Tab-separated table of C-alpha atoms in Angstrom:
chain	number	residue	atom	x	y	z
W	28	UNK	CA	7.028	42.043	17.538
W	29	UNK	CA	3.949	42.760	14.523
W	30	UNK	CA	6.533	42.551	11.948
W	31	UNK	CA	8.454	39.445	13.247
W	32	UNK	CA	4.499	37.858	13.533
W	33	UNK	CA	4.053	38.473	9.824
W	34	UNK	CA	6.840	37.383	8.961
W	35	UNK	CA	6.721	34.590	10.856
W	36	UNK	CA	3.405	33.284	9.300
W	37	UNK	CA	3.990	34.041	6.135
W	38	UNK	CA	6.877	31.911	6.146
W	39	UNK	CA	4.600	29.015	7.140
W	40	UNK	CA	2.348	29.244	5.091
W	41	UNK	CA	5.343	29.592	1.936
W	42	UNK	CA	6.745	26.313	3.469
W	43	UNK	CA	3.497	24.725	4.045
W	44	UNK	CA	2.042	25.605	0.149
W	45	UNK	CA	6.055	24.120	-0.839
W	46	UNK	CA	5.102	21.101	1.001
W	47	UNK	CA	1.779	20.630	-0.363
W	48	UNK	CA	2.945	20.996	-4.384
W	49	UNK	CA	6.313	18.437	-3.615
W	50	UNK	CA	3.879	15.934	-2.575
W	51	UNK	CA	1.631	16.600	-5.554
W	52	UNK	CA	4.450	16.963	-7.714
W	53	UNK	CA	5.532	13.413	-6.215
W	54	UNK	CA	2.312	11.396	-6.725
W	55	UNK	CA	1.659	13.379	-10.039
W	56	UNK	CA	4.957	12.255	-11.470
W	57	UNK	CA	4.826	8.532	-10.092
W	58	UNK	CA	1.160	8.183	-11.313
W	59	UNK	CA	2.474	9.409	-14.821
W	60	UNK	CA	5.723	6.959	-14.216
W	61	UNK	CA	3.363	4.072	-13.622
W	62	UNK	CA	0.883	4.769	-16.380
W	63	UNK	CA	3.873	5.205	-18.801
W	64	UNK	CA	5.804	1.769	-17.456
W	65	UNK	CA	2.727	-0.145	-17.119
W	66	UNK	CA	0.893	0.878	-20.274
W	67	UNK	CA	0.670	-2.418	-21.927
W	68	UNK	CA	-0.576	-4.070	-18.267
W	69	UNK	CA	-4.351	-5.985	-18.309
W	70	UNK	CA	-7.069	-2.761	-17.965
W	71	UNK	CA	-8.534	-2.661	-15.011
W	72	UNK	CA	-9.652	-0.188	-12.109
W	73	UNK	CA	-7.860	3.023	-12.173
W	74	UNK	CA	-5.512	3.613	-9.336
W	75	UNK	CA	-8.082	6.282	-7.816
W	76	UNK	CA	-10.673	3.673	-7.997
W	77	UNK	CA	-9.910	3.508	-4.308
W	78	UNK	CA	-13.470	1.140	-3.818
W	79	UNK	CA	-12.575	-1.393	-6.019
W	80	UNK	CA	-8.823	-1.719	-5.203
W	81	UNK	CA	-9.892	-1.575	-1.412
W	82	UNK	CA	-11.725	-5.194	-2.974
W	83	UNK	CA	-8.774	-6.462	-3.385
W	84	UNK	CA	-6.661	-5.353	-0.070
W	85	UNK	CA	-9.090	-5.124	2.954
W	86	UNK	CA	-12.271	-6.776	2.538
W	87	UNK	CA	-13.326	-10.069	4.188
W	88	UNK	CA	-13.106	-12.224	1.457
W	89	UNK	CA	-10.495	-10.338	-1.016
W	90	UNK	CA	-10.489	-13.825	-3.325
W	91	UNK	CA	-14.196	-13.360	-3.904
W	92	UNK	CA	-13.608	-9.408	-4.856
W	93	UNK	CA	-11.284	-10.187	-7.366
W	94	UNK	CA	-13.950	-12.718	-8.941
W	95	UNK	CA	-16.232	-9.960	-9.319
W	96	UNK	CA	-13.843	-7.472	-10.925
W	97	UNK	CA	-12.975	-10.539	-13.405
W	98	UNK	CA	-16.751	-10.823	-14.027
W	99	UNK	CA	-16.545	-6.883	-15.284
W	100	UNK	CA	-12.447	-6.870	-16.583
W	101	UNK	CA	-12.071	-9.914	-17.642
W	102	UNK	CA	-10.104	-13.198	-15.964
W	103	UNK	CA	-6.391	-11.421	-16.476
W	104	UNK	CA	-6.968	-7.095	-14.998
W	105	UNK	CA	-4.897	-4.981	-13.174
W	106	UNK	CA	-5.631	-3.231	-9.964
W	107	UNK	CA	-3.813	-1.587	-6.932
W	108	UNK	CA	-2.067	-2.124	-3.805
W	109	UNK	CA	-1.753	1.630	-2.365
W	110	UNK	CA	-0.071	2.721	-5.470
W	111	UNK	CA	1.762	-0.704	-6.684
W	112	UNK	CA	0.160	-2.115	-9.819
W	113	UNK	CA	-0.743	-5.721	-9.495
W	114	UNK	CA	-1.977	-8.203	-12.391
W	115	UNK	CA	-4.412	-10.691	-11.237
W	116	UNK	CA	-4.984	-13.984	-12.752
W	117	UNK	CA	-8.348	-15.741	-12.651
W	118	UNK	CA	-9.371	-18.990	-13.548
W	119	UNK	CA	-7.322	-22.326	-13.936
W	120	UNK	CA	-6.891	-21.850	-17.886
W	121	UNK	CA	-5.039	-18.330	-17.061
W	122	UNK	CA	-3.361	-19.542	-13.914
W	123	UNK	CA	-2.242	-22.559	-15.484
W	124	UNK	CA	-1.054	-21.005	-18.982
W	125	UNK	CA	0.779	-18.204	-16.335
W	126	UNK	CA	2.483	-20.721	-13.770
W	127	UNK	CA	2.915	-23.637	-15.808
W	128	UNK	CA	3.483	-22.846	-20.162
W	129	UNK	CA	5.647	-19.666	-18.864
W	130	UNK	CA	6.828	-20.694	-14.869
W	131	UNK	CA	9.891	-19.484	-14.864
W	132	UNK	CA	9.148	-16.158	-16.284
W	133	UNK	CA	6.869	-15.857	-13.426
W	134	UNK	CA	8.518	-17.672	-10.895
W	135	UNK	CA	9.813	-14.562	-9.243
W	136	UNK	CA	8.380	-12.873	-5.592
W	137	UNK	CA	7.780	-8.911	-5.103
W	138	UNK	CA	11.015	-7.528	-3.832
W	139	UNK	CA	9.102	-5.644	-1.234
W	140	UNK	CA	9.162	-8.381	1.453
W	141	UNK	CA	9.778	-6.699	4.765
W	142	UNK	CA	10.134	-9.949	7.113
W	143	UNK	CA	12.440	-12.367	5.624
W	144	UNK	CA	14.612	-10.020	3.254
W	145	UNK	CA	14.246	-13.144	0.494
W	146	UNK	CA	15.614	-15.470	3.082
W	147	UNK	CA	13.822	-19.003	3.182
W	148	UNK	CA	12.365	-20.550	0.757
W	149	UNK	CA	8.300	-19.106	0.399
W	150	UNK	CA	9.556	-15.591	-0.589
W	151	UNK	CA	12.896	-15.648	-1.919
W	152	UNK	CA	13.511	-14.355	-5.199
W	153	UNK	CA	13.804	-16.808	-8.096
W	154	UNK	CA	17.094	-17.966	-8.231
W	155	UNK	CA	20.172	-19.960	-6.496
W	156	UNK	CA	19.442	-19.517	-3.228
W	157	UNK	CA	15.886	-20.271	-3.579
W	158	UNK	CA	16.736	-23.566	-5.922
W	159	UNK	CA	19.430	-24.627	-3.455
W	160	UNK	CA	17.199	-24.124	-0.145
W	161	UNK	CA	14.365	-26.159	-2.058
W	162	UNK	CA	16.361	-29.027	-3.318
W	163	UNK	CA	18.046	-29.000	0.580
W	164	UNK	CA	14.497	-29.413	2.112
W	165	UNK	CA	13.118	-32.000	-0.435
W	166	UNK	CA	16.166	-34.128	0.120
W	167	UNK	CA	15.786	-33.580	3.819
W	168	UNK	CA	12.071	-34.714	4.223
W	169	UNK	CA	12.922	-37.628	2.031
W	170	UNK	CA	15.760	-38.639	4.479
W	171	UNK	CA	13.803	-37.859	7.414
W	172	UNK	CA	11.337	-40.328	6.153
W	173	UNK	CA	8.613	-38.907	3.514
W	174	UNK	CA	7.344	-41.420	1.819
W	175	UNK	CA	8.211	-44.400	4.108
W	176	UNK	CA	6.923	-45.585	6.926
W	177	UNK	CA	8.581	-44.323	9.944
W	178	UNK	CA	6.680	-40.655	8.561
W	179	UNK	CA	3.077	-42.315	9.036
W	180	UNK	CA	4.682	-43.286	12.539
W	181	UNK	CA	4.971	-39.971	13.087
W	182	UNK	CA	1.739	-38.403	12.030
W	183	UNK	CA	0.004	-41.584	13.286
W	184	UNK	CA	1.811	-40.707	16.971
W	185	UNK	CA	-0.071	-37.389	17.078
W	186	UNK	CA	-3.522	-39.391	16.056
W	187	UNK	CA	-3.275	-41.010	19.176
W	188	UNK	CA	-2.912	-38.056	21.407
W	189	UNK	CA	-6.016	-35.986	19.387
W	190	UNK	CA	-8.063	-39.204	20.147
W	191	UNK	CA	-7.301	-39.167	23.642
W	192	UNK	CA	-7.920	-35.420	24.197
W	193	UNK	CA	-11.580	-35.637	22.387
W	194	UNK	CA	-12.060	-39.112	23.879
W	195	UNK	CA	-11.359	-37.390	27.447
W	196	UNK	CA	-14.362	-34.308	26.678
W	197	UNK	CA	-16.656	-37.161	27.552
W	198	UNK	CA	-19.728	-35.627	25.379
W	199	UNK	CA	-19.199	-32.012	26.807
W	200	UNK	CA	-19.133	-29.254	23.795
W	201	UNK	CA	-15.626	-27.869	22.967
W	202	UNK	CA	-13.755	-26.004	20.944
W	203	UNK	CA	-10.847	-28.134	19.097
W	204	UNK	CA	-8.806	-25.888	17.469
W	205	UNK	CA	-6.277	-25.716	19.959
W	206	UNK	CA	-5.680	-29.037	19.832
W	207	UNK	CA	-6.308	-29.701	16.440
W	208	UNK	CA	-2.967	-26.692	16.079
W	209	UNK	CA	-1.276	-28.705	18.524
W	210	UNK	CA	-1.040	-32.182	17.081
W	211	UNK	CA	-0.396	-31.050	13.544
W	212	UNK	CA	2.209	-28.425	14.403
W	213	UNK	CA	3.893	-31.023	16.698
W	214	UNK	CA	4.484	-33.415	13.070
W	215	UNK	CA	6.518	-30.840	11.917
W	216	UNK	CA	8.381	-29.966	15.089
W	217	UNK	CA	9.276	-33.471	15.337
W	218	UNK	CA	11.024	-33.408	11.693
W	219	UNK	CA	12.679	-29.542	12.280
W	220	UNK	CA	12.869	-29.552	16.432
W	221	UNK	CA	13.668	-33.735	16.725
W	222	UNK	CA	10.849	-33.705	19.350
W	223	UNK	CA	7.690	-32.941	19.629
W	224	UNK	CA	6.407	-30.894	22.755
W	225	UNK	CA	3.517	-31.429	25.542
W	226	UNK	CA	0.121	-29.418	24.798
W	227	UNK	CA	0.415	-27.677	27.821
W	228	UNK	CA	4.460	-26.514	27.292
W	229	UNK	CA	4.348	-23.171	27.880
W	230	UNK	CA	7.473	-22.375	25.352
W	231	UNK	CA	4.956	-24.332	22.661
W	232	UNK	CA	2.228	-22.375	23.789
W	233	UNK	CA	4.129	-19.220	23.368
W	234	UNK	CA	5.541	-20.424	19.720
W	235	UNK	CA	1.928	-21.421	18.467
W	236	UNK	CA	0.379	-18.006	19.401
W	237	UNK	CA	2.942	-15.919	18.167
W	238	UNK	CA	3.117	-17.374	14.835
W	239	UNK	CA	-0.931	-17.238	14.704
W	240	UNK	CA	-0.467	-13.287	15.197
W	241	UNK	CA	2.078	-13.174	12.503
W	242	UNK	CA	-0.362	-15.074	9.876
W	243	UNK	CA	-3.226	-12.302	11.205
W	244	UNK	CA	-0.774	-9.304	10.792
W	245	UNK	CA	-0.129	-10.276	7.306
W	246	UNK	CA	-3.761	-10.900	6.223
W	247	UNK	CA	-4.011	-6.656	7.587
W	248	UNK	CA	-4.138	-3.216	5.781
W	249	UNK	CA	-1.151	-2.549	7.727
W	250	UNK	CA	0.831	-5.365	6.177
W	251	UNK	CA	0.157	-3.935	2.727
W	252	UNK	CA	0.817	-0.101	4.073
W	253	UNK	CA	4.325	-1.861	5.004
W	254	UNK	CA	5.260	-3.551	2.166
W	255	UNK	CA	3.990	-0.711	-0.184
W	256	UNK	CA	5.863	2.060	1.637
W	257	UNK	CA	8.665	0.609	3.136
W	258	UNK	CA	10.131	3.497	4.814
W	259	UNK	CA	6.808	3.498	7.050
W	260	UNK	CA	8.680	0.843	9.277
W	261	UNK	CA	11.242	3.535	10.517
W	262	UNK	CA	7.654	5.470	12.122
W	263	UNK	CA	6.307	4.913	15.068
W	264	UNK	CA	2.737	2.887	14.895
W	265	UNK	CA	0.136	0.074	14.656
W	266	UNK	CA	2.049	-1.456	12.070
W	267	UNK	CA	5.256	-2.211	14.729
W	268	UNK	CA	3.278	-4.636	16.771
W	269	UNK	CA	4.050	-6.979	14.053
W	270	UNK	CA	7.457	-6.141	13.649
W	271	UNK	CA	7.838	-6.762	17.205
W	272	UNK	CA	5.998	-10.378	16.873
W	273	UNK	CA	8.359	-10.873	14.098
W	274	UNK	CA	11.287	-10.265	16.302
W	275	UNK	CA	10.011	-12.612	19.215
W	276	UNK	CA	9.595	-15.420	16.802
W	277	UNK	CA	13.091	-15.051	15.610
W	278	UNK	CA	14.308	-14.680	18.722
W	279	UNK	CA	12.537	-18.333	19.792
W	280	UNK	CA	14.262	-19.803	16.443
W	281	UNK	CA	17.649	-18.950	16.956
W	282	UNK	CA	17.712	-19.688	20.788
W	283	UNK	CA	16.357	-23.583	19.049
W	284	UNK	CA	19.637	-23.382	16.486
W	285	UNK	CA	21.610	-21.878	18.931
W	286	UNK	CA	20.890	-25.284	21.244
W	287	UNK	CA	21.731	-27.713	18.564
W	288	UNK	CA	24.620	-25.970	17.734
W	289	UNK	CA	25.768	-26.682	21.057
W	290	UNK	CA	24.789	-30.329	21.130
W	291	UNK	CA	25.345	-31.187	17.270
W	292	UNK	CA	26.898	-34.293	16.584
W	293	UNK	CA	28.750	-34.833	13.390
W	294	UNK	CA	27.796	-38.332	12.456
W	295	UNK	CA	23.988	-38.260	13.651
W	296	UNK	CA	21.630	-35.684	12.654
W	297	UNK	CA	18.671	-35.695	14.347
W	298	UNK	CA	16.108	-33.085	12.415
W	299	UNK	CA	16.033	-30.658	9.697
W	300	UNK	CA	17.931	-27.865	11.515
W	301	UNK	CA	21.041	-30.252	12.777
W	302	UNK	CA	21.392	-31.337	9.130
W	303	UNK	CA	21.471	-27.837	7.756
W	304	UNK	CA	23.940	-26.561	10.568
W	305	UNK	CA	26.110	-29.967	9.012
W	306	UNK	CA	25.906	-28.454	5.254
W	307	UNK	CA	26.738	-24.897	6.465
W	308	UNK	CA	29.958	-26.949	7.929
W	309	UNK	CA	30.587	-28.681	4.890
W	310	UNK	CA	29.889	-25.230	2.632
W	311	UNK	CA	31.323	-23.082	4.546
W	312	UNK	CA	34.658	-21.978	2.550
W	313	UNK	CA	32.398	-21.966	-0.261
W	314	UNK	CA	32.127	-18.271	-1.076
W	315	UNK	CA	29.009	-19.022	-3.495
W	316	UNK	CA	27.048	-20.797	-0.762
W	317	UNK	CA	23.648	-20.002	-0.033
W	318	UNK	CA	23.031	-22.033	3.422
W	319	UNK	CA	23.087	-19.304	5.691
W	320	UNK	CA	21.755	-18.546	9.599
W	321	UNK	CA	19.575	-16.403	8.264
W	322	UNK	CA	18.127	-18.731	5.613
W	323	UNK	CA	17.888	-21.125	8.264
W	324	UNK	CA	15.732	-18.913	10.506
W	325	UNK	CA	13.332	-18.557	7.950
W	326	UNK	CA	13.511	-22.422	6.587
W	327	UNK	CA	12.245	-23.162	10.042
W	328	UNK	CA	9.928	-20.018	9.933
W	329	UNK	CA	8.071	-21.173	6.350
W	330	UNK	CA	8.532	-25.126	7.544
W	331	UNK	CA	6.463	-24.486	10.604
W	332	UNK	CA	3.763	-22.142	9.030
W	333	UNK	CA	3.367	-24.202	5.952
W	334	UNK	CA	3.745	-27.584	8.130
W	335	UNK	CA	1.093	-26.314	10.613
W	336	UNK	CA	-1.269	-23.891	9.679
W	337	UNK	CA	-3.214	-25.280	6.543
W	338	UNK	CA	-3.446	-28.754	7.609
W	339	UNK	CA	-4.451	-27.435	10.669
W	340	UNK	CA	-6.897	-25.442	9.411
W	341	UNK	CA	-8.375	-27.870	6.960
W	342	UNK	CA	-9.377	-30.285	9.307
W	343	UNK	CA	-10.342	-27.508	11.320
W	344	UNK	CA	-13.372	-27.611	8.091
W	345	UNK	CA	-13.232	-31.303	7.941
W	346	UNK	CA	-14.430	-31.981	11.178
W	347	UNK	CA	-17.143	-28.306	10.722
W	348	UNK	CA	-18.415	-30.164	7.313
W	349	UNK	CA	-18.968	-33.479	8.935
W	350	UNK	CA	-21.046	-32.054	11.248
W	351	UNK	CA	-23.440	-29.854	8.983
W	352	UNK	CA	-23.298	-32.907	6.413
W	353	UNK	CA	-24.264	-35.864	8.751
W	354	UNK	CA	-25.312	-38.541	5.856
W	355	UNK	CA	-21.728	-37.442	4.531
W	356	UNK	CA	-20.007	-38.731	7.202
W	357	UNK	CA	-22.343	-41.529	8.435
W	358	UNK	CA	-20.964	-43.053	4.594
W	359	UNK	CA	-17.720	-42.193	4.945
W	360	UNK	CA	-17.694	-44.412	8.404
W	361	UNK	CA	-19.339	-47.217	6.580
W	362	UNK	CA	-16.350	-47.170	4.042
W	363	UNK	CA	-13.520	-46.666	6.988
W	364	UNK	CA	-15.407	-49.745	8.567
W	365	UNK	CA	-15.006	-51.681	5.072
W	366	UNK	CA	-11.795	-51.163	4.931
W	367	UNK	CA	-9.980	-50.534	8.000
W	368	UNK	CA	-12.195	-52.112	10.573
W	369	UNK	CA	-11.724	-51.452	14.213
W	370	UNK	CA	-8.500	-52.995	15.467
W	371	UNK	CA	-6.044	-50.580	13.406
W	372	UNK	CA	-5.171	-47.489	12.724
W	373	UNK	CA	-5.372	-46.354	9.326
W	374	UNK	CA	-2.262	-46.265	7.037
W	375	UNK	CA	-1.675	-44.847	3.359
W	376	UNK	CA	-1.973	-48.225	1.695
W	377	UNK	CA	-5.346	-47.826	2.669
W	378	UNK	CA	-6.416	-44.793	0.899
W	379	UNK	CA	-6.478	-46.322	-2.898
W	380	UNK	CA	-9.798	-48.868	-1.285
W	381	UNK	CA	-11.771	-45.743	-0.375
W	382	UNK	CA	-12.848	-43.591	-3.437
W	383	UNK	CA	-15.678	-41.991	-1.502
W	384	UNK	CA	-13.543	-40.970	1.529
W	385	UNK	CA	-10.747	-39.548	-1.012
W	386	UNK	CA	-13.476	-37.790	-2.674
W	387	UNK	CA	-14.554	-36.218	0.488
W	388	UNK	CA	-10.963	-34.871	2.026
W	389	UNK	CA	-10.722	-33.755	-1.723
W	390	UNK	CA	-13.959	-31.672	-1.745
W	391	UNK	CA	-12.961	-30.324	2.006
W	392	UNK	CA	-9.936	-28.970	0.156
W	393	UNK	CA	-11.538	-27.194	-2.615
W	394	UNK	CA	-14.634	-26.260	-0.600
W	395	UNK	CA	-12.789	-25.016	2.219
W	396	UNK	CA	-10.194	-22.887	0.141
W	397	UNK	CA	-7.592	-22.721	3.004
W	398	UNK	CA	-5.179	-20.612	0.609
W	399	UNK	CA	-7.475	-18.351	-1.803
W	400	UNK	CA	-4.043	-16.997	-3.011
W	401	UNK	CA	-0.806	-17.920	-3.965
W	402	UNK	CA	2.211	-16.007	-2.496
W	403	UNK	CA	2.695	-13.303	-4.923
W	404	UNK	CA	4.333	-13.871	-7.917
W	405	UNK	CA	6.482	-11.534	-10.342
W	406	UNK	CA	8.248	-11.984	-13.421
W	407	UNK	CA	11.800	-12.331	-13.526
W	408	UNK	CA	12.030	-10.096	-17.049
W	409	UNK	CA	10.250	-8.430	-19.759
W	410	UNK	CA	7.479	-10.894	-20.551
W	411	UNK	CA	4.525	-11.407	-23.587
W	412	UNK	CA	1.580	-13.057	-22.082
W	413	UNK	CA	-1.992	-12.717	-23.471
W	414	UNK	CA	-1.070	-9.579	-25.832
W	415	UNK	CA	0.249	-7.986	-22.839
W	416	UNK	CA	3.783	-6.632	-21.565
W	417	UNK	CA	4.781	-7.968	-18.591
W	418	UNK	CA	7.875	-5.621	-17.351
W	419	UNK	CA	10.189	-7.341	-14.926
W	420	UNK	CA	9.356	-7.014	-11.416
W	421	UNK	CA	5.413	-6.852	-12.318
W	422	UNK	CA	3.466	-8.616	-9.377
W	423	UNK	CA	0.820	-11.314	-10.192
W	424	UNK	CA	-2.024	-12.237	-7.867
W	425	UNK	CA	-2.832	-15.667	-8.557
W	426	UNK	CA	-6.334	-16.391	-7.062
W	427	UNK	CA	-6.715	-19.883	-6.883
W	428	UNK	CA	-10.473	-19.690	-5.928
W	429	UNK	CA	-10.853	-19.111	-9.109
W	430	UNK	CA	-9.764	-22.380	-10.126
W	431	UNK	CA	-11.068	-24.080	-7.371
W	432	UNK	CA	-15.119	-22.603	-8.078
W	433	UNK	CA	-14.482	-22.162	-12.041
W	434	UNK	CA	-17.970	-23.159	-12.748
W	435	UNK	CA	-16.549	-24.654	-16.268
W	436	UNK	CA	-14.435	-27.203	-14.281
W	437	UNK	CA	-16.734	-28.374	-11.730
W	438	UNK	CA	-19.817	-30.290	-11.743
W	439	UNK	CA	-21.394	-28.473	-8.609
W	440	UNK	CA	-18.967	-25.609	-7.796
W	441	UNK	CA	-20.446	-23.145	-5.292
W	442	UNK	CA	-21.720	-26.531	-2.952
W	443	UNK	CA	-20.169	-28.768	-0.908
W	444	UNK	CA	-20.320	-31.984	-2.714
W	445	UNK	CA	-18.294	-35.284	-3.103
W	446	UNK	CA	-19.753	-35.887	-6.347
W	447	UNK	CA	-17.259	-33.495	-7.622
W	448	UNK	CA	-14.207	-35.696	-7.579
W	449	UNK	CA	-16.784	-39.267	-8.543
W	450	UNK	CA	-17.495	-40.128	-12.145
W	451	UNK	CA	-20.879	-41.771	-13.224
W	452	UNK	CA	-19.460	-45.000	-11.438
W	453	UNK	CA	-18.925	-43.816	-7.948
W	454	UNK	CA	-14.976	-44.196	-8.904
W	455	UNK	CA	-12.540	-41.353	-7.535
W	456	UNK	CA	-11.527	-38.851	-10.277
W	457	UNK	CA	-9.032	-35.792	-9.457
W	458	UNK	CA	-10.128	-32.885	-12.178
W	459	UNK	CA	-7.239	-31.061	-13.175
W	460	UNK	CA	-8.655	-27.655	-11.775
W	461	UNK	CA	-7.904	-28.909	-8.157
W	462	UNK	CA	-4.668	-26.918	-7.319
W	463	UNK	CA	-5.179	-26.037	-3.648
W	464	UNK	CA	-1.269	-26.588	-3.722
W	465	UNK	CA	-0.684	-24.380	-6.474
W	466	UNK	CA	0.968	-25.189	-9.873
W	467	UNK	CA	4.190	-25.120	-11.248
W	468	UNK	CA	7.858	-24.431	-10.001
W	469	UNK	CA	6.565	-22.828	-6.643
W	470	UNK	CA	4.095	-24.967	-5.938
W	471	UNK	CA	4.209	-25.999	-2.315
W	472	UNK	CA	7.034	-28.503	-1.604
W	473	UNK	CA	4.515	-29.602	1.534
W	474	UNK	CA	2.142	-31.144	-0.818
W	475	UNK	CA	2.568	-34.722	-0.427
W	476	UNK	CA	3.148	-34.237	3.690
W	477	UNK	CA	-0.220	-32.299	3.842
W	478	UNK	CA	-1.860	-35.204	2.516
W	479	UNK	CA	-0.715	-37.594	4.166
W	480	UNK	CA	-1.407	-35.823	7.499
W	481	UNK	CA	-4.848	-34.852	6.366
W	482	UNK	CA	-5.452	-38.721	5.320
W	483	UNK	CA	-4.181	-40.336	8.207
W	484	UNK	CA	-5.914	-37.809	10.682
W	485	UNK	CA	-9.302	-37.766	9.415
W	486	UNK	CA	-10.110	-41.199	8.915
W	487	UNK	CA	-8.480	-41.831	12.364
W	488	UNK	CA	-10.921	-39.516	14.263
W	489	UNK	CA	-14.146	-40.535	12.217
W	490	UNK	CA	-12.954	-44.045	12.765
W	491	UNK	CA	-13.159	-43.195	16.839
W	492	UNK	CA	-15.598	-40.408	16.649
W	493	UNK	CA	-19.259	-39.253	15.199
W	494	UNK	CA	-18.839	-35.460	15.180
W	495	UNK	CA	-22.335	-34.081	16.487
W	496	UNK	CA	-23.590	-30.085	16.720
W	497	UNK	CA	-23.878	-29.624	20.777
W	498	UNK	CA	-27.257	-28.912	21.736
W	499	UNK	CA	-28.658	-25.117	21.594
W	500	UNK	CA	-25.368	-24.578	19.231
W	501	UNK	CA	-26.569	-21.875	16.731
W	502	UNK	CA	-26.641	-23.105	12.633
W	503	UNK	CA	-22.968	-23.430	11.093
W	504	UNK	CA	-21.403	-21.001	9.709
W	505	UNK	CA	-19.523	-22.120	6.664
W	506	UNK	CA	-17.981	-18.057	5.379
W	507	UNK	CA	-14.745	-18.862	7.163
W	508	UNK	CA	-12.440	-15.587	8.397
W	509	UNK	CA	-9.423	-14.509	5.873
W	510	UNK	CA	-6.106	-14.069	7.742
W	511	UNK	CA	-3.847	-15.278	4.322
W	512	UNK	CA	-5.275	-18.390	5.035
W	513	UNK	CA	-9.130	-18.966	5.095
W	514	UNK	CA	-10.234	-20.662	8.360
W	515	UNK	CA	-13.785	-21.736	9.886
W	516	UNK	CA	-14.999	-19.093	12.459
W	517	UNK	CA	-14.516	-20.620	15.880
W	518	UNK	CA	-17.225	-23.138	16.804
W	519	UNK	CA	-18.143	-25.500	19.353
W	520	UNK	CA	-18.569	-29.111	18.781
W	521	UNK	CA	-19.554	-32.558	20.719
W	522	UNK	CA	-18.066	-35.898	19.986
W	523	UNK	CA	-19.732	-39.621	20.418
W	524	UNK	CA	-17.123	-42.611	20.873
W	525	UNK	CA	-17.943	-45.508	18.312
W	526	UNK	CA	-15.534	-47.637	20.000
W	527	UNK	CA	-15.237	-48.208	23.453
W	528	UNK	CA	-10.994	-49.050	23.249
W	529	UNK	CA	-9.394	-46.804	20.179
W	530	UNK	CA	-7.786	-48.895	17.588
W	531	UNK	CA	-3.753	-48.761	18.971
W	532	UNK	CA	-2.482	-51.603	16.146
W	533	UNK	CA	-0.934	-50.099	12.975
W	534	UNK	CA	-2.107	-50.200	9.669
W	535	UNK	CA	-0.089	-53.498	7.450
W	536	UNK	CA	2.195	-51.212	5.519
W	537	UNK	CA	3.404	-49.639	8.962
W	538	UNK	CA	3.771	-52.294	11.030
W	539	UNK	CA	6.095	-54.588	8.709
């Protein structure tokens, strides 16, 4: 027994020692290889500088953490996500040079997409599939009214519902988050699913809540750990929650696709899903077609997230800023009265006649900084950039915040000031550093949709209401909460109706 126990203990110690040795060997080898393969990357905090790298990964405001590091290392530097090197780009000139001047070289995506596996549009690798998906998406958006009067009507239909909900509060304080999200979401639902949903529809509520949870998970440290160490997806832990949420979202989308397939009319596509299914039928004999059900699922996912989250969040910032700066709100309302009046809803033709309101909307987008970073870019081949060598698949972290707050590009970058978009004569001007939708080949394809929604919702709400701080409410908190997008902290508002009867008639360009 004595010898057996000693042997067992020595064997355990031996196994433990070998285990530690193997782990140290793997880590040291990985670091040495990383140093060798990335020896020509820009200087930055070392792999072992945990506190500085956590500035990029885990703080509440990583975009400002990166800007702080840029002051030390310059507008281009290398940082690490766990053990993976990423090249951070800061400042408008640096971003423009990478995404426009060398756009095709840096149009890739990292290869560790744990959810979509490169399907859809947002996270698809640069290549044939991405090009086909994007081209098809833009065609469908045009076919279903983008840039036409019919699309304005889709937006204004939701405007009316939202106005009625705000009006029904009768001056009582309320949190507008859910109502704004539902209204904006319904615009994209009408395009993707061919229908709008009642705000109390339990399936609609479940869907929007799941998408919200997914975004929160993607902003967390566990998402980054799962991307950097994909083998962990097979192990239990807190990270499994985000995989379960994603599976539920996929199941909901697949159910919509199933119902569309069962009721598909070959002659009359009702929406994006119908159009995609019809195109899949046309290309089903083509071995090179990238129109697959997996791509359809994640096209719908990307459209829903991008078409809801950014615009809804921007509108929430808009209301918060109007309450915080009542003088700006009043000035906007005066211009709206002069151009639109009281008897009709606004239309896109009004925009050119409203320089001050246009300046305010753009300043909301700039200062709200809803998308602090682009989805990560990656080099598609070995590329020389600013005397550095970016090897194939090198990850590029593009900090849009640094362009939107670039002191060299803006009159008053650190304050909410519509003058950032006005010249000396009060005319609207748009500096080239205004890039909330990014630049180059991977710029957001929904920019035009988002701008239409933002303009029509914002004008219509200010036409109908004055936004006020409720009595005894705490002072405004403009810091925001980061969760992939930068959203306002929850707040309550009170609305004061500006006219007894809401405008029902449409603008001239829509009614014709």
